[in-house]
CSV table of C-alpha atoms and ligand atoms in Angstrom, one decimal:
chain,number,residue,atom,x,y,z
B,1,MET,CA,-19.5,66.2,-175.8
B,2,ARG,CA,-20.1,62.5,-175.0
B,3,THR,CA,-18.2,61.4,-171.9
B,4,GLU,CA,-16.4,58.2,-171.3
B,5,ALA,CA,-18.8,57.3,-168.5
B,6,ALA,CA,-21.8,57.7,-170.9
B,7,SER,CA,-20.1,55.4,-173.4
B,8,LEU,CA,-19.5,52.8,-170.7
B,9,ILE,CA,-23.2,53.0,-169.7
B,10,ASP,CA,-24.1,52.3,-173.4
B,11,ARG,CA,-21.8,49.3,-173.4
B,12,LEU,CA,-23.3,48.0,-170.2
B,13,ALA,CA,-26.8,48.4,-171.6
B,14,GLN,CA,-25.9,46.5,-174.7
B,15,GLY,CA,-23.6,43.8,-173.4
B,16,HIS,CA,-24.6,43.5,-169.7
B,17,ARG,CA,-21.0,43.3,-168.6
B,18,LEU,CA,-17.9,45.5,-168.3
B,19,GLU,CA,-14.3,44.7,-167.4
B,20,LYS,CA,-13.4,45.8,-163.8
B,21,SER,CA,-11.6,48.8,-165.1
B,22,GLY,CA,-14.8,49.9,-166.9
B,23,TYR,CA,-16.8,49.7,-163.7
B,24,ARG,CA,-14.1,51.6,-161.8
B,25,THR,CA,-14.0,54.4,-164.4
B,26,LEU,CA,-17.7,54.6,-164.3
B,27,LEU,CA,-17.8,54.9,-160.5
B,28,GLU,CA,-15.1,57.5,-160.4
B,29,SER,CA,-16.1,59.7,-163.3
B,30,ALA,CA,-19.9,59.7,-163.5
B,31,GLY,CA,-21.8,62.7,-162.3
B,32,ALA,CA,-25.4,63.8,-162.2
B,33,GLU,CA,-25.8,63.7,-166.0
B,34,GLU,CA,-24.6,60.2,-166.3
B,35,TYR,CA,-26.7,59.1,-163.3
B,36,ALA,CA,-29.8,60.4,-165.2
B,37,TYR,CA,-28.6,58.7,-168.4
B,38,ALA,CA,-28.1,55.4,-166.6
B,39,ALA,CA,-31.6,55.7,-165.0
B,40,ALA,CA,-33.2,56.3,-168.4
B,41,LEU,CA,-31.6,53.2,-169.9
B,42,ALA,CA,-32.4,51.1,-166.8
B,43,ASP,CA,-36.0,52.3,-167.0
B,44,ALA,CA,-36.2,51.2,-170.6
B,45,ALA,CA,-34.6,47.8,-169.8
B,46,ARG,CA,-37.0,47.2,-166.9
B,47,ARG,CA,-40.0,48.2,-169.0
B,48,GLU,CA,-39.0,45.7,-171.7
B,49,VAL,CA,-39.1,42.8,-169.2
B,50,TYR,CA,-41.7,43.9,-166.6
B,51,GLY,CA,-43.6,46.8,-168.1
B,52,THR,CA,-44.6,49.2,-165.4
B,53,ALA,CA,-45.4,46.6,-162.8
B,54,VAL,CA,-43.9,46.9,-159.3
B,55,PHE,CA,-44.0,43.8,-157.2
B,56,VAL,CA,-44.8,44.1,-153.5
B,57,ARG,CA,-43.7,41.7,-150.7
B,58,GLY,CA,-45.0,41.7,-147.2
B,59,LEU,CA,-41.9,41.9,-144.9
B,60,ILE,CA,-42.3,40.2,-141.6
B,61,GLU,CA,-39.4,40.8,-139.2
B,62,ILE,CA,-39.6,37.6,-137.3
B,63,GLY,CA,-37.1,38.4,-134.5
B,64,ASN,CA,-34.0,40.4,-133.7
B,65,ILE,CA,-32.0,37.9,-131.7
B,66,CYS,CA,-28.7,37.6,-133.5
B,67,ARG,CA,-25.5,35.6,-132.8
B,68,ASN,CA,-23.5,37.8,-135.2
B,69,ASP,CA,-21.8,41.0,-134.2
B,70,CYS,CA,-21.6,43.0,-137.5
B,71,TYR,CA,-20.1,46.4,-136.6
B,72,TYR,CA,-22.8,48.3,-138.6
B,73,CYS,CA,-26.0,46.6,-137.3
B,74,GLY,CA,-28.2,47.7,-134.5
B,75,ILE,CA,-29.3,44.1,-133.7
B,76,ARG,CA,-25.7,42.8,-133.3
B,77,ALA,CA,-25.3,40.4,-130.4
B,78,SER,CA,-23.4,42.7,-128.2
B,79,ASN,CA,-25.8,45.6,-128.4
B,80,ARG,CA,-27.3,45.5,-124.9
B,81,ARG,CA,-29.6,48.4,-125.6
B,82,CYS,CA,-31.5,46.4,-128.2
B,83,ALA,CA,-34.8,45.0,-126.7
B,84,ARG,CA,-35.0,41.4,-128.1
B,85,TYR,CA,-38.0,39.6,-129.4
B,86,ALA,CA,-38.9,36.5,-131.4
B,87,LEU,CA,-42.3,36.1,-133.0
B,88,THR,CA,-44.2,32.8,-132.5
B,89,LYS,CA,-45.4,30.7,-135.4
B,90,GLU,CA,-49.0,31.8,-134.7
B,91,GLN,CA,-48.0,35.5,-134.7
B,92,ILE,CA,-46.2,35.0,-138.1
B,93,LEU,CA,-49.2,33.2,-139.5
B,94,ALA,CA,-51.5,36.0,-138.3
B,95,CYS,CA,-49.3,38.5,-140.2
B,96,CYS,CA,-49.6,36.4,-143.3
B,97,ARG,CA,-53.3,36.2,-143.0
B,98,GLU,CA,-53.6,40.0,-142.6
B,99,GLY,CA,-51.1,40.5,-145.6
B,100,TYR,CA,-53.0,38.0,-147.8
B,101,GLY,CA,-56.2,40.0,-147.1
B,102,ILE,CA,-54.5,43.2,-148.1
B,103,GLY,CA,-53.2,41.6,-151.4
B,104,PHE,CA,-49.7,40.3,-150.7
B,105,ARG,CA,-48.7,37.1,-152.5
B,106,THR,CA,-45.1,37.0,-151.2
B,107,PHE,CA,-44.1,36.9,-147.6
B,108,VAL,CA,-40.5,37.8,-146.7
B,109,LEU,CA,-39.4,36.4,-143.3
B,110,GLN,CA,-36.4,38.3,-142.1
B,111,GLY,CA,-34.5,38.1,-138.8
B,112,GLY,CA,-31.3,37.9,-136.9
B,113,GLU,CA,-29.3,34.7,-137.1
B,114,GLY,CA,-30.3,32.4,-134.4
B,115,THR,CA,-33.7,34.0,-133.7
B,116,LEU,CA,-35.3,30.6,-134.0
B,117,PRO,CA,-34.1,27.0,-134.0
B,118,LEU,CA,-34.2,25.3,-137.4
B,119,GLU,CA,-37.0,23.0,-136.4
B,120,GLN,CA,-39.2,26.0,-135.7
B,121,ILE,CA,-38.3,27.7,-138.9
B,122,LEU,CA,-39.3,24.6,-140.8
B,123,ALA,CA,-42.6,24.4,-139.0
B,124,ILE,CA,-43.3,28.1,-139.8
B,125,ILE,CA,-42.5,27.5,-143.5
B,126,ALA,CA,-44.7,24.4,-143.6
B,127,GLY,CA,-47.5,26.4,-141.8
B,128,ILE,CA,-47.4,29.2,-144.4
B,129,ARG,CA,-47.1,26.8,-147.3
B,130,GLY,CA,-50.1,24.8,-146.1
B,131,GLU,CA,-52.3,27.9,-145.6
B,132,PHE,CA,-51.2,30.0,-148.6
B,133,PRO,CA,-50.3,27.6,-151.4
B,134,ASP,CA,-50.4,30.4,-154.0
B,135,CYS,CA,-47.8,32.6,-152.2
B,136,ALA,CA,-44.1,32.7,-152.5
B,137,ILE,CA,-42.1,32.4,-149.2
B,138,THR,CA,-38.8,34.4,-149.1
B,139,LEU,CA,-36.4,33.9,-146.3
B,140,SER,CA,-33.6,36.2,-145.0
B,141,LEU,CA,-32.3,34.5,-142.0
B,142,GLY,CA,-28.6,34.4,-142.6
B,143,GLU,CA,-26.0,31.6,-142.8
B,144,TYR,CA,-26.8,27.9,-142.4
B,145,GLU,CA,-25.3,24.7,-143.5
B,146,ALA,CA,-26.2,23.5,-147.0
B,147,SER,CA,-28.4,20.7,-145.5
B,148,ALA,CA,-30.5,23.2,-143.6
B,149,TYR,CA,-31.1,25.2,-146.8
B,150,GLU,CA,-32.2,21.9,-148.4
B,151,GLU,CA,-34.7,21.3,-145.6
B,152,MET,CA,-36.1,24.8,-145.9
B,153,ILE,CA,-36.7,24.2,-149.6
B,154,ALA,CA,-38.3,20.8,-148.9
B,155,ALA,CA,-40.6,22.5,-146.3
B,156,GLY,CA,-41.9,24.9,-149.0
B,157,ALA,CA,-39.7,28.0,-149.1
B,158,ASN,CA,-38.9,29.5,-152.5
B,159,ARG,CA,-36.5,32.4,-152.3
B,160,TYR,CA,-33.6,33.4,-150.0
B,161,LEU,CA,-32.0,36.9,-149.5
B,162,LEU,CA,-28.5,36.8,-148.2
B,163,ARG,CA,-26.6,40.0,-148.9
B,164,HIS,CA,-22.9,39.3,-149.5
B,165,GLU,CA,-22.3,42.7,-147.8
B,166,THR,CA,-19.1,43.3,-149.8
B,167,ALA,CA,-17.3,41.1,-152.4
B,168,ASP,CA,-13.9,42.4,-151.2
B,169,GLU,CA,-12.5,40.0,-148.6
B,170,ALA,CA,-10.3,42.7,-146.9
B,171,HIS,CA,-13.3,45.1,-146.8
B,172,TYR,CA,-15.5,42.3,-145.3
B,173,HIS,CA,-13.1,42.0,-142.4
B,174,LYS,CA,-13.4,45.7,-141.7
B,175,LEU,CA,-17.2,45.3,-141.4
B,176,HIS,CA,-17.3,42.1,-139.3
B,177,PRO,CA,-15.4,40.6,-136.4
B,178,ALA,CA,-12.9,37.8,-137.0
B,179,THR,CA,-15.4,35.2,-136.0
B,180,MET,CA,-17.3,35.8,-139.2
B,181,SER,CA,-16.1,34.3,-142.5
B,182,PHE,CA,-16.3,36.0,-145.9
B,183,ARG,CA,-15.7,32.6,-147.6
B,184,HIS,CA,-18.5,30.9,-145.6
B,185,ARG,CA,-21.0,33.7,-146.6
B,186,MET,CA,-20.0,33.4,-150.3
B,187,ARG,CA,-20.3,29.6,-150.0
B,188,CYS,CA,-23.8,30.0,-148.5
B,189,LEU,CA,-24.9,31.8,-151.7
B,190,GLU,CA,-23.7,28.8,-153.7
B,191,SER,CA,-25.4,26.4,-151.4
B,192,LEU,CA,-28.6,28.3,-151.6
B,193,ARG,CA,-28.6,28.1,-155.4
B,194,GLU,CA,-27.7,24.4,-155.3
B,195,ALA,CA,-30.6,23.8,-152.9
B,196,GLY,CA,-32.9,25.3,-155.5
B,197,PHE,CA,-33.6,28.7,-154.1
B,198,ALA,CA,-34.1,31.9,-156.2
B,199,VAL,CA,-31.2,33.7,-154.5
B,200,GLY,CA,-30.6,37.4,-153.6
B,201,CYS,CA,-27.3,38.9,-152.8
B,202,GLY,CA,-26.5,42.6,-152.1
B,203,PHE,CA,-24.6,45.2,-150.2
B,204,MET,CA,-24.8,48.5,-148.4
B,205,VAL,CA,-23.8,51.7,-150.3
B,206,GLY,CA,-21.4,53.9,-148.4
B,207,SER,CA,-20.5,51.4,-145.7
B,208,PRO,CA,-17.4,52.4,-143.8
B,209,PHE,CA,-14.2,51.8,-145.7
B,210,GLN,CA,-16.0,51.2,-149.0
B,211,THR,CA,-14.2,52.5,-152.1
B,212,SER,CA,-14.8,52.5,-155.8
B,213,GLU,CA,-12.5,49.5,-155.9
B,214,THR,CA,-14.7,47.5,-153.5
B,215,ILE,CA,-17.9,48.5,-155.3
B,216,THR,CA,-16.3,47.4,-158.6
B,217,SER,CA,-15.8,44.0,-157.0
B,218,ASP,CA,-19.5,44.0,-156.0
B,219,LEU,CA,-20.7,44.8,-159.5
B,220,LYS,CA,-18.4,42.2,-161.0
B,221,PHE,CA,-19.6,39.6,-158.4
B,222,ILE,CA,-23.3,40.4,-159.3
B,223,GLU,CA,-22.5,40.1,-163.0
B,224,GLU,CA,-20.9,36.7,-162.5
B,225,PHE,CA,-23.2,35.3,-159.9
B,226,SER,CA,-26.3,36.6,-161.7
B,227,PRO,CA,-28.7,36.6,-158.7
B,228,GLU,CA,-32.4,36.4,-159.2
B,229,MET,CA,-32.7,39.3,-156.6
B,230,CYS,CA,-30.4,42.0,-155.4
B,231,GLY,CA,-30.9,44.1,-152.3
B,232,ILE,CA,-28.9,47.3,-152.0
B,233,GLY,CA,-29.5,50.3,-149.8
B,234,PRO,CA,-27.5,53.1,-148.2
B,235,PHE,CA,-25.5,52.4,-145.0
B,236,LEU,CA,-27.2,54.3,-142.1
B,237,PRO,CA,-25.5,54.6,-138.8
B,238,GLN,CA,-27.0,53.2,-135.6
B,239,ARG,CA,-25.9,55.0,-132.5
B,240,ASP,CA,-25.2,51.9,-130.3
B,241,THR,CA,-22.8,50.2,-132.8
B,242,PRO,CA,-19.1,50.7,-133.4
B,243,PHE,CA,-20.0,52.5,-136.7
B,244,GLY,CA,-22.5,54.8,-135.1
B,245,GLY,CA,-20.3,57.8,-135.9
B,246,PHE,CA,-19.8,57.1,-139.6
B,247,PRO,CA,-21.7,59.2,-142.2
B,248,ALA,CA,-24.7,57.7,-144.0
B,249,GLY,CA,-24.3,56.4,-147.6
B,250,SER,CA,-25.6,58.5,-150.5
B,251,ALA,CA,-29.1,58.1,-151.9
B,252,ASP,CA,-28.0,59.3,-155.3
B,253,LEU,CA,-25.1,56.8,-155.5
B,254,THR,CA,-27.6,54.0,-154.4
B,255,CYS,CA,-29.9,55.0,-157.2
B,256,PHE,CA,-27.0,55.0,-159.7
B,257,LEU,CA,-26.0,51.5,-158.6
B,258,LEU,CA,-29.6,50.3,-158.9
B,259,SER,CA,-29.5,51.5,-162.5
B,260,LEU,CA,-26.2,49.7,-163.2
B,261,ILE,CA,-27.5,46.5,-161.6
B,262,ARG,CA,-30.6,46.7,-163.8
B,263,LEU,CA,-28.4,47.1,-166.9
B,264,ILE,CA,-26.2,44.1,-165.8
B,265,LYS,CA,-29.3,41.9,-165.4
B,266,PRO,CA,-32.4,43.3,-167.0
B,267,ASN,CA,-34.8,40.8,-165.4
B,268,VAL,CA,-33.3,41.0,-161.8
B,269,LEU,CA,-35.9,41.5,-159.0
B,270,LEU,CA,-34.5,44.7,-157.5
B,271,PRO,CA,-36.1,46.3,-154.4
B,272,SER,CA,-36.2,49.9,-153.7
B,273,THR,CA,-35.3,49.4,-150.0
B,274,THR,CA,-36.5,50.6,-146.7
B,275,ALA,CA,-33.0,52.1,-146.1
B,276,LEU,CA,-33.3,54.2,-149.3
B,277,GLY,CA,-36.8,55.3,-148.2
B,278,SER,CA,-35.4,56.1,-144.7
B,279,ARG,CA,-32.4,58.0,-146.1
B,280,GLU,CA,-34.3,60.6,-148.1
B,281,ALA,CA,-37.8,61.8,-148.5
B,282,ASP,CA,-39.2,60.1,-151.6
B,283,GLY,CA,-36.2,57.8,-151.7
B,284,ARG,CA,-38.4,54.8,-152.4
B,285,ARG,CA,-39.9,56.4,-155.6
B,286,LYS,CA,-36.4,57.6,-156.7
B,287,GLY,CA,-35.3,54.0,-156.5
B,288,ILE,CA,-38.2,52.8,-158.7
B,289,LEU,CA,-37.4,55.6,-161.2
B,290,ALA,CA,-33.7,54.4,-161.2
B,291,GLY,CA,-34.7,50.9,-162.2
B,292,ALA,CA,-36.0,49.1,-159.1
B,293,ASN,CA,-39.2,47.0,-159.4
B,294,VAL,CA,-39.9,45.6,-156.0
B,295,VAL,CA,-41.0,47.2,-152.7
B,296,MET,CA,-41.3,45.4,-149.4
B,297,PRO,CA,-43.7,47.2,-147.0
B,298,ASN,CA,-43.5,46.2,-143.4
B,299,LEU,CA,-46.1,43.6,-142.3
B,300,SER,CA,-44.6,42.9,-138.8
B,301,PRO,CA,-46.9,43.4,-135.7
B,302,PHE,CA,-46.9,47.1,-134.8
B,303,GLU,CA,-45.7,46.4,-131.3
B,304,VAL,CA,-42.3,45.0,-132.5
B,305,ARG,CA,-41.6,47.4,-135.4
B,306,GLY,CA,-39.5,49.7,-133.4
B,307,LYS,CA,-37.4,46.9,-132.1
B,308,TYR,CA,-36.0,45.8,-135.5
B,309,ALA,CA,-33.7,48.8,-135.3
B,310,LEU,CA,-30.9,48.0,-137.8
B,311,TYR,CA,-30.2,51.7,-138.0
B,312,ASP,CA,-31.5,55.0,-136.5
B,313,HIS,CA,-34.7,56.6,-138.0
B,314,LYS,CA,-35.7,53.4,-139.8
B,315,LEU,CA,-39.1,53.8,-141.3
B,316,SER,CA,-41.7,51.2,-140.6
B,317,THR,CA,-45.0,53.1,-140.6
B,318,GLY,CA,-46.6,55.6,-143.1
B,319,PRO,CA,-45.6,54.7,-146.7
B,320,GLU,CA,-43.4,51.8,-145.4
B,321,SER,CA,-46.4,50.1,-143.7
B,322,ALA,CA,-48.1,47.1,-145.5
B,323,GLN,CA,-51.4,48.5,-144.1
B,324,ASN,CA,-51.0,51.5,-146.3
B,325,LEU,CA,-50.8,49.6,-149.6
B,326,GLU,CA,-53.5,51.8,-151.1
B,327,ALA,CA,-51.3,54.9,-150.5
B,328,LEU,CA,-48.3,53.1,-152.0
B,329,LYS,CA,-50.4,52.2,-155.1
B,330,LYS,CA,-51.4,55.9,-155.4
B,331,SER,CA,-47.8,57.2,-155.0
B,332,LEU,CA,-46.5,54.7,-157.6
B,333,ARG,CA,-49.4,55.6,-160.0
B,334,GLU,CA,-48.3,59.2,-159.8
B,335,ILE,CA,-44.9,58.3,-161.4
B,336,GLY,CA,-46.5,55.9,-163.9
B,337,PHE,CA,-46.1,52.5,-162.2
B,338,SER,CA,-48.7,50.0,-161.0
B,339,VAL,CA,-48.6,47.6,-158.1
B,340,ALA,CA,-48.9,44.0,-159.3
B,341,VAL,CA,-50.8,41.6,-157.1
B,342,SER,CA,-49.0,38.4,-157.9
B,343,ARG,CA,-46.2,36.3,-156.6
B,344,GLY,CA,-43.9,38.3,-158.8
B,345,ASP,CA,-41.4,35.6,-159.8
B,346,ILE,CA,-38.4,36.4,-161.9
B,347,LYS,CA,-39.3,36.5,-165.6
B,348,ASN,CA,-36.9,34.4,-167.7
B,349,ILE,CA,-35.7,36.2,-170.8
J,401,SAM,N1,-29.6,37.9,-140.6
J,401,SAM,C1,-29.8,38.0,-142.0
J,401,SAM,C2,-28.6,38.2,-142.8
J,401,SAM,O1,-27.5,38.2,-142.2
J,401,SAM,O2,-28.6,38.2,-144.0
J,401,SAM,C3,-30.9,39.0,-142.3
J,401,SAM,C4,-31.0,40.2,-141.4
J,401,SAM,S1,-29.8,41.5,-141.7
J,401,SAM,C5,-30.1,42.6,-140.4
J,401,SAM,C6,-30.4,42.3,-143.1
J,401,SAM,C7,-29.5,43.4,-143.8
J,401,SAM,O3,-29.6,44.6,-143.1
J,401,SAM,C8,-28.0,43.1,-143.8
J,401,SAM,O4,-27.7,42.2,-144.8
J,401,SAM,C9,-27.4,44.5,-143.9
J,401,SAM,O5,-27.0,44.7,-145.3
J,401,SAM,C10,-28.6,45.4,-143.6
J,401,SAM,N2,-28.2,46.4,-142.5
J,401,SAM,C11,-27.8,46.1,-141.3
J,401,SAM,N3,-27.4,47.2,-140.6
J,401,SAM,C12,-27.5,48.2,-141.5
J,401,SAM,C13,-27.2,49.6,-141.4
J,401,SAM,N4,-26.7,50.1,-140.3
J,401,SAM,N5,-27.5,50.4,-142.5
J,401,SAM,C14,-28.1,49.8,-143.6
J,401,SAM,N6,-28.3,48.5,-143.7
J,401,SAM,C15,-28.0,47.7,-142.7
């Protein structure tokens, strides 16, 4: 017999939206069968827009100095056990050169907030833009004023990832200290869009105090904001943080949510994240099969990879390493996908 959850998945696939009560029912009643059904429809939706192409981005973790104190994150300001580093412009350019040679045409610069002064960030963007005019530059450096985002665009950046973390304000304050503002983060997403960035939002699956109600708000927010990119991955505990004792988020639920997000926005650029790959053997391929179409292998210098420790047991070598692109190509070929060597911009539909 057809379940209510299966009918809701059909409605989402056709109309790309549900009322909040629909998302909640889906989250509370779907089981393994509906997860598989959503994945099949998400796969079809993705194939219609992108075929079997998976876009790769070279992820450069430019530094782990952070002024924020997010309760879940291993590079939070008050974690004294975190060995801090900040890459120089030359080191970052060297990563890009190596990545370009391997075949990457998008570089993602991610780091803690306050790793580098704005002037240095602008110089790095200009350096990459000058040397690699055919590549996209994605930033994930946190919250700035609107004018700073405008300067980053003017210097040559193209995309910006800023996970909203949770679209439920009360939940946001359970994940962050009072010095951090939910409204400012949401305003930043608007400012990024106004500045001209392709924008990515996103959240952790299974973060402490998350409920089907808060995930419903996340899905509704994604539907309404309509981001060009969306990063979701399971919450994974880091032992030196206040949330070090909480359980990890579920890989299966993460994959189900990837499928729902693909159905909400068929052309969204949707990574199968490092957190998903770290959570479960073969997590990254499961994410692709659930509807993701982006992977971001690690292109950071080997000597700093262990220091960007957002959570325990974070993968940065083997299949997560940019240097193993050939192995990634092979493992995606085995499930019927191919790595696309291109900037991998969003396809308008
Ligand atoms: N500073 C930038 C920002 O605030 O967007 C980018 C770096 S931040 C460390 C990147 C993302 O890592 C966060 O948005 C968060 O969702 C994720 N993250 C942090 N700690 C995590 C954890 N313990 N488990 C899973 N993901 C985590």
